[in-house]
Amino acid sequence: MKRSIEDTPVVMVGAGNLATNLAKALYKRGFRIVQVYSRTMEAAQALAVQVEAEATASVADITDMGRLYVVALKDDVVAGLLPRLVAGRENALWVHTAGSLSIDIWDGLVGRYGVLYPLQTFSKRREIDFDDIPIFIEAHLPEDRDLLKGIAQILSRKVYEATSSQRECLHLAAVFTCNFTNYMYVLAARLLDKYGLPFDVLLPLIDETANKMHKLSPEEAQTGPAKRHDGNVIGHHLELLADEADIQAVYRILSDFISKEK
Amino acid sequence: MKRSIEDTPVVMVGAGNLATNLAKALYKRGFRIVQVYSRTMEAAQALAVQVEAEATASVADITDMGRLYVVALKDDVVAGLLPRLVAGRENALWVHTAGSLSIDIWDGLVGRYGVLYPLQTFSKRREIDFDDIPIFIEAHLPEDRDLLKGIAQILSRKVYEATSSQRECLHLAAVFTCNFTNYMYVLAARLLDKYGLPFDVLLPLIDETANKMHKLSPEEAQTGPAKRHDGNVIGHHLELLADEADIQAVYRILSDFISKEK
């Protein structure tokens, strides 16, 4: 019987937002998730039950039955944990999922390694369709690159190869596009709350601001008082924010930079 | 024959992004736009032809046949122009459409006045469905408030009364939600461009960041290195931005503030 790519047994190392969404997407497309590791048994179990996998909170108990190990942990714990993770499991393909970590973190630890980076924001409470999520892959060996590409293409129609430095730039751009944008929503919600106004009146504006990007470049889409060099409104807004020093500082720096744009 | 609210002859003073979208929405819902004024005949004409109206670039030639005059000009030119605008046309209802201008700008100039503020971002090149756009109205006289509410309700299902200080807060929140968010896209595009990566790989992320707001609060939705207090990634990103002082400054201040959040 011909083995298909979905028969690759997968071990998910991590059970956070990205790990949860990725494991569920792999499971849905027919992959067998054999085990989920997390620092806490509770988190491991919460994901494991959703993908019919074993759960463990002990690195020593991570199975050696995996052929693909997906490491989706906080960036700042990955490096320290890797030697213990791979020990005794050196023949499998190891990938991490982090935008900002180089492929070189694997160098010297294992022979088969790479990166599988889905460019999206994940929350455990929101299930995401992987179809349109750009996935950027990188691998040390050409045959593993092909395997990773095959796996990624089962998840998404948008699979690209990217070097570590391109991926780093993608991640940085994503911080602006997603994390900082979301923080603008946080500040807006705080302002509305202060005046007893509900956040959901902003939803059509939030949607349209995003939708515009499908038709216009960000430069073409830029509007607002700073873009119009409307000093009256800017001055008035800074006054309104007089007792919100942090929000005022954000308003000031962004308005300054927008005004400076050609 | 009973006169319906759509028979109110409308004069549009302004032909910018908001004026264009509002005039077209009114026209579509059966209102008669009798005239469009703009500082340049070219702009006036560009809108006028779309709504079967006359065009003029001369304040003196603005018709006195309107019963509703909608002033949608740049905030910083409105105040100076009002006395000349209303002269000889004092019996009509005058409204402006600006988030940050008080209703009081009309005080002493005309007897019937108010505000009609659609909370949305408008571009001439993008036609927008008004159905779901929140419209905030305010009027000096109760009967004009009812008339304005009736007009707004023909355009949108979401019509609210708001005081000038509530509207001011809405506008400020909109600057964060829309203008500053769009500027995050501008910076992201610039970074990707530098590394030869196409902007459209960010579209699924942009969409999901907006979509999340329909299900989660902005605080719940916040992710990223600053939220995770991931100093390694933040430090690395600041290094990557070493020769982009402006972008680096934005990264630094926003990461600092996100890290400080509870």
mmCIF file of C-alpha atoms in Angstrom, chain A residues 17 74-76 100 119-123 125-126 128 132-134 136 158 160 165-166 168-192 195 197 199 201-216 218-225 228-230 232-233 236-237 240-241 246-247 249-251 253-255 257-258 260-261, chain B residues 17 74-76 100 119-123 125-126 128 132-134 136 158 160 165-166 168-192 195 197 199 201-216 218-225 228-230 232-233 236-237 240-241 246-247 249-251 253-255 257-258 260-261:
data_model
loop_
_atom_site.group_PDB
_atom_site.id
_atom_site.type_symbol
_atom_site.label_atom_id
_atom_site.label_comp_id
_atom_site.label_asym_id
_atom_site.label_seq_id
_atom_site.Cartn_x
_atom_site.Cartn_y
_atom_site.Cartn_z
ATOM 1 C CA ASN A 17 -2.322 29.536 20.355
ATOM 2 C CA LYS A 74 7.590 30.725 23.231
ATOM 3 C CA ASP A 75 10.647 31.976 21.327
ATOM 4 C CA ASP A 76 12.605 32.620 24.487
ATOM 5 C CA SER A 100 11.946 35.402 14.370
ATOM 6 C CA LEU A 119 1.735 34.029 8.919
ATOM 7 C CA GLN A 120 -1.410 34.562 10.957
ATOM 8 C CA THR A 121 -2.596 35.552 14.427
ATOM 9 C CA PHE A 122 -3.972 32.658 16.432
ATOM 10 C CA SER A 123 -6.211 32.488 19.459
ATOM 11 C CA ARG A 125 -10.791 30.403 21.202
ATOM 12 C CA ARG A 126 -11.002 31.041 17.473
ATOM 13 C CA ILE A 128 -9.023 29.407 11.764
ATOM 14 C CA ASP A 132 -5.619 31.046 2.731
ATOM 15 C CA ILE A 133 -2.936 31.392 5.373
ATOM 16 C CA PRO A 134 0.473 32.012 3.803
ATOM 17 C CA PHE A 136 6.602 30.011 4.709
ATOM 18 C CA LYS A 158 -0.333 29.655 -0.284
ATOM 19 C CA TYR A 160 6.231 29.836 -0.140
ATOM 20 C CA SER A 165 16.013 36.752 7.074
ATOM 21 C CA GLN A 166 12.925 37.078 4.888
ATOM 22 C CA GLU A 168 12.260 37.663 10.200
ATOM 23 C CA CYS A 169 11.075 40.609 8.118
ATOM 24 C CA LEU A 170 7.672 38.995 7.648
ATOM 25 C CA HIS A 171 7.370 38.564 11.384
ATOM 26 C CA LEU A 172 8.374 42.158 12.018
ATOM 27 C CA ALA A 173 5.824 43.369 9.460
ATOM 28 C CA ALA A 174 3.235 41.147 11.142
ATOM 29 C CA VAL A 175 3.919 42.775 14.502
ATOM 30 C CA PHE A 176 2.980 46.126 12.975
ATOM 31 C CA THR A 177 0.049 44.778 10.974
ATOM 32 C CA CYS A 178 -1.503 42.716 13.723
ATOM 33 C CA ASN A 179 -0.135 43.329 17.219
ATOM 34 C CA PHE A 180 0.244 47.092 16.942
ATOM 35 C CA THR A 181 -3.015 47.432 15.028
ATOM 36 C CA ASN A 182 -4.771 45.491 17.764
ATOM 37 C CA TYR A 183 -3.217 47.827 20.303
ATOM 38 C CA MET A 184 -4.802 50.763 18.439
ATOM 39 C CA TYR A 185 -8.118 49.004 19.079
ATOM 40 C CA VAL A 186 -7.198 48.659 22.770
ATOM 41 C CA LEU A 187 -6.570 52.400 23.030
ATOM 42 C CA ALA A 188 -9.740 53.259 21.097
ATOM 43 C CA ALA A 189 -11.783 51.002 23.386
ATOM 44 C CA ARG A 190 -10.320 52.725 26.420
ATOM 45 C CA LEU A 191 -11.265 56.165 25.080
ATOM 46 C CA LEU A 192 -14.818 55.132 24.225
ATOM 47 C CA TYR A 195 -17.113 58.499 27.503
ATOM 48 C CA LEU A 197 -19.699 54.723 24.338
ATOM 49 C CA PHE A 199 -16.855 49.662 21.253
ATOM 50 C CA VAL A 201 -19.812 51.290 16.862
ATOM 51 C CA LEU A 202 -16.231 51.038 15.580
ATOM 52 C CA LEU A 203 -16.682 47.638 13.923
ATOM 53 C CA PRO A 204 -17.743 48.907 10.462
ATOM 54 C CA LEU A 205 -14.725 51.232 10.495
ATOM 55 C CA ILE A 206 -12.392 48.421 11.588
ATOM 56 C CA ASP A 207 -13.739 46.192 8.819
ATOM 57 C CA GLU A 208 -13.503 48.843 6.122
ATOM 58 C CA THR A 209 -9.970 49.844 7.147
ATOM 59 C CA ALA A 210 -8.941 46.212 6.594
ATOM 60 C CA ASN A 211 -11.058 45.721 3.469
ATOM 61 C CA LYS A 212 -9.492 48.731 1.792
ATOM 62 C CA MET A 213 -6.166 46.890 1.713
ATOM 63 C CA HIS A 214 -7.598 44.486 -0.868
ATOM 64 C CA LYS A 215 -8.136 47.393 -3.277
ATOM 65 C CA LEU A 216 -5.782 50.237 -2.381
ATOM 66 C CA PRO A 218 -1.700 51.545 2.361
ATOM 67 C CA GLU A 219 -0.387 54.896 1.137
ATOM 68 C CA GLU A 220 -3.464 55.485 -1.048
ATOM 69 C CA ALA A 221 -5.762 54.488 1.803
ATOM 70 C CA GLN A 222 -4.256 56.830 4.391
ATOM 71 C CA THR A 223 -6.776 59.404 5.642
ATOM 72 C CA GLY A 224 -7.248 61.458 8.781
ATOM 73 C CA PRO A 225 -6.189 64.764 10.342
ATOM 74 C CA ARG A 228 -4.599 66.340 5.854
ATOM 75 C CA HIS A 229 -2.136 68.363 7.975
ATOM 76 C CA ASP A 230 -5.141 69.550 9.951
ATOM 77 C CA ASN A 232 -6.570 72.343 14.528
ATOM 78 C CA VAL A 233 -7.917 68.845 14.947
ATOM 79 C CA HIS A 236 -7.590 69.549 19.886
ATOM 80 C CA HIS A 237 -7.084 65.786 20.100
ATOM 81 C CA LEU A 240 -8.469 65.838 24.900
ATOM 82 C CA LEU A 241 -5.728 63.361 25.787
ATOM 83 C CA ASP A 246 0.527 57.229 27.197
ATOM 84 C CA ILE A 247 -2.250 57.532 24.656
ATOM 85 C CA ALA A 249 2.369 60.039 23.343
ATOM 86 C CA VAL A 250 1.183 57.455 20.812
ATOM 87 C CA TYR A 251 -1.076 60.023 19.134
ATOM 88 C CA ILE A 253 4.417 60.276 17.453
ATOM 89 C CA LEU A 254 2.118 58.662 14.884
ATOM 90 C CA SER A 255 0.621 61.990 13.787
ATOM 91 C CA PHE A 257 5.262 60.587 11.247
ATOM 92 C CA ILE A 258 2.097 60.544 9.117
ATOM 93 C CA LYS A 260 6.012 63.853 7.408
ATOM 94 C CA GLU A 261 5.056 61.314 4.729
ATOM 95 C CA ASN B 17 -14.080 61.704 0.174
ATOM 96 C CA LYS B 74 -11.793 70.234 5.653
ATOM 97 C CA ASP B 75 -12.249 71.073 9.333
ATOM 98 C CA ASP B 76 -9.802 73.947 9.210
ATOM 99 C CA SER B 100 -14.287 67.090 15.809
ATOM 100 C CA LEU B 119 -18.373 57.063 11.456
ATOM 101 C CA GLN B 120 -16.487 55.529 8.563
ATOM 102 C CA THR B 121 -13.402 56.022 6.398
ATOM 103 C CA PHE B 122 -14.203 57.168 2.890
ATOM 104 C CA SER B 123 -12.243 57.128 -0.333
ATOM 105 C CA ARG B 125 -12.443 55.395 -5.365
ATOM 106 C CA ARG B 126 -14.422 53.048 -3.113
ATOM 107 C CA ILE B 128 -19.469 52.241 0.466
ATOM 108 C CA ASP B 132 -24.307 49.499 8.527
ATOM 109 C CA ILE B 133 -22.453 52.757 9.002
ATOM 110 C CA PRO B 134 -23.194 54.275 12.411
ATOM 111 C CA PHE B 136 -24.415 60.204 14.848
ATOM 112 C CA LYS B 158 -27.603 52.500 12.908
ATOM 113 C CA TYR B 160 -27.699 57.475 17.201
ATOM 114 C CA SER B 165 -18.235 65.855 23.199
ATOM 115 C CA GLN B 166 -19.272 62.249 22.560
ATOM 116 C CA GLU B 168 -15.320 64.274 19.506
ATOM 117 C CA CYS B 169 -14.401 61.105 21.420
ATOM 118 C CA LEU B 170 -15.750 58.918 18.624
ATOM 119 C CA HIS B 171 -13.612 60.797 16.141
ATOM 120 C CA LEU B 172 -10.532 60.454 18.316
ATOM 121 C CA ALA B 173 -11.159 56.718 18.699
ATOM 122 C CA ALA B 174 -11.613 56.501 14.933
ATOM 123 C CA VAL B 175 -8.215 58.106 14.365
ATOM 124 C CA PHE B 176 -6.629 55.268 16.346
ATOM 125 C CA THR B 177 -8.816 52.559 14.829
ATOM 126 C CA CYS B 178 -8.511 53.636 11.234
ATOM 127 C CA ASN B 179 -5.824 56.239 10.526
ATOM 128 C CA PHE B 180 -3.171 54.882 12.873
ATOM 129 C CA THR B 181 -4.011 51.289 11.978
ATOM 130 C CA ASN B 182 -3.589 52.156 8.318
ATOM 131 C CA TYR B 183 -0.249 53.718 9.147
ATOM 132 C CA MET B 184 0.837 50.389 10.658
ATOM 133 C CA TYR B 185 0.091 48.911 7.227
ATOM 134 C CA VAL B 186 2.187 51.670 5.614
ATOM 135 C CA LEU B 187 5.157 50.796 7.807
ATOM 136 C CA ALA B 188 4.695 47.059 7.263
ATOM 137 C CA ALA B 189 4.574 47.602 3.497
ATOM 138 C CA ARG B 190 7.789 49.588 3.666
ATOM 139 C CA LEU B 191 9.570 46.817 5.572
ATOM 140 C CA LEU B 192 8.403 44.107 3.180
ATOM 141 C CA TYR B 195 13.210 42.732 1.615
ATOM 142 C CA LEU B 197 8.403 40.638 -0.278
ATOM 143 C CA PHE B 199 2.422 43.188 0.670
ATOM 144 C CA VAL B 201 0.951 38.023 2.003
ATOM 145 C CA LEU B 202 -0.253 40.165 4.922
ATOM 146 C CA LEU B 203 -3.885 40.310 3.779
ATOM 147 C CA PRO B 204 -5.125 37.210 5.663
ATOM 148 C CA LEU B 205 -3.498 38.581 8.820
ATOM 149 C CA ILE B 206 -5.027 42.021 8.294
ATOM 150 C CA ASP B 207 -8.450 40.459 7.777
ATOM 151 C CA GLU B 208 -8.210 38.175 10.798
ATOM 152 C CA THR B 209 -6.966 40.982 13.059
ATOM 153 C CA ALA B 210 -10.122 42.927 12.153
ATOM 154 C CA ASN B 211 -12.427 39.880 12.250
ATOM 155 C CA LYS B 212 -11.327 39.005 15.768
ATOM 156 C CA MET B 213 -12.926 42.225 17.005
ATOM 157 C CA HIS B 214 -16.348 40.754 16.252
ATOM 158 C CA LYS B 215 -15.704 37.934 18.757
ATOM 159 C CA LEU B 216 -13.076 39.059 21.265
ATOM 160 C CA PRO B 218 -9.204 44.089 21.978
ATOM 161 C CA GLU B 219 -7.524 43.103 25.266
ATOM 162 C CA GLU B 220 -8.354 39.423 24.759
ATOM 163 C CA ALA B 221 -7.140 39.548 21.176
ATOM 164 C CA GLN B 222 -3.749 41.098 21.928
ATOM 165 C CA THR B 223 -0.863 38.819 20.938
ATOM 166 C CA GLY B 224 2.773 39.274 19.945
ATOM 167 C CA PRO B 225 6.227 39.577 21.487
ATOM 168 C CA ARG B 228 4.420 37.813 25.825
ATOM 169 C CA HIS B 229 7.202 39.996 27.305
ATOM 170 C CA ASP B 230 9.542 38.273 24.865
ATOM 171 C CA ASN B 232 14.708 38.447 22.854
ATOM 172 C CA VAL B 233 12.407 39.043 19.937
ATOM 173 C CA HIS B 236 16.144 41.585 17.781
ATOM 174 C CA HIS B 237 13.401 43.569 16.043
ATOM 175 C CA LEU B 240 16.637 44.991 12.526
ATOM 176 C CA LEU B 241 15.205 48.515 12.524
ATOM 177 C CA ASP B 246 11.174 56.407 12.647
ATOM 178 C CA ILE B 247 9.885 52.858 12.398
ATOM 179 C CA ALA B 249 10.681 54.683 17.436
ATOM 180 C CA VAL B 250 7.144 53.501 16.721
ATOM 181 C CA TYR B 251 8.109 49.898 17.506
ATOM 182 C CA ILE B 253 6.928 53.080 22.143
ATOM 183 C CA LEU B 254 4.149 50.648 21.233
ATOM 184 C CA SER B 255 6.027 47.626 22.600
ATOM 185 C CA PHE B 257 3.075 50.369 26.291
ATOM 186 C CA ILE B 258 1.817 46.895 25.390
ATOM 187 C CA LYS B 260 3.011 47.660 30.601
ATOM 188 C CA GLU B 261 -0.610 46.545 30.133
#
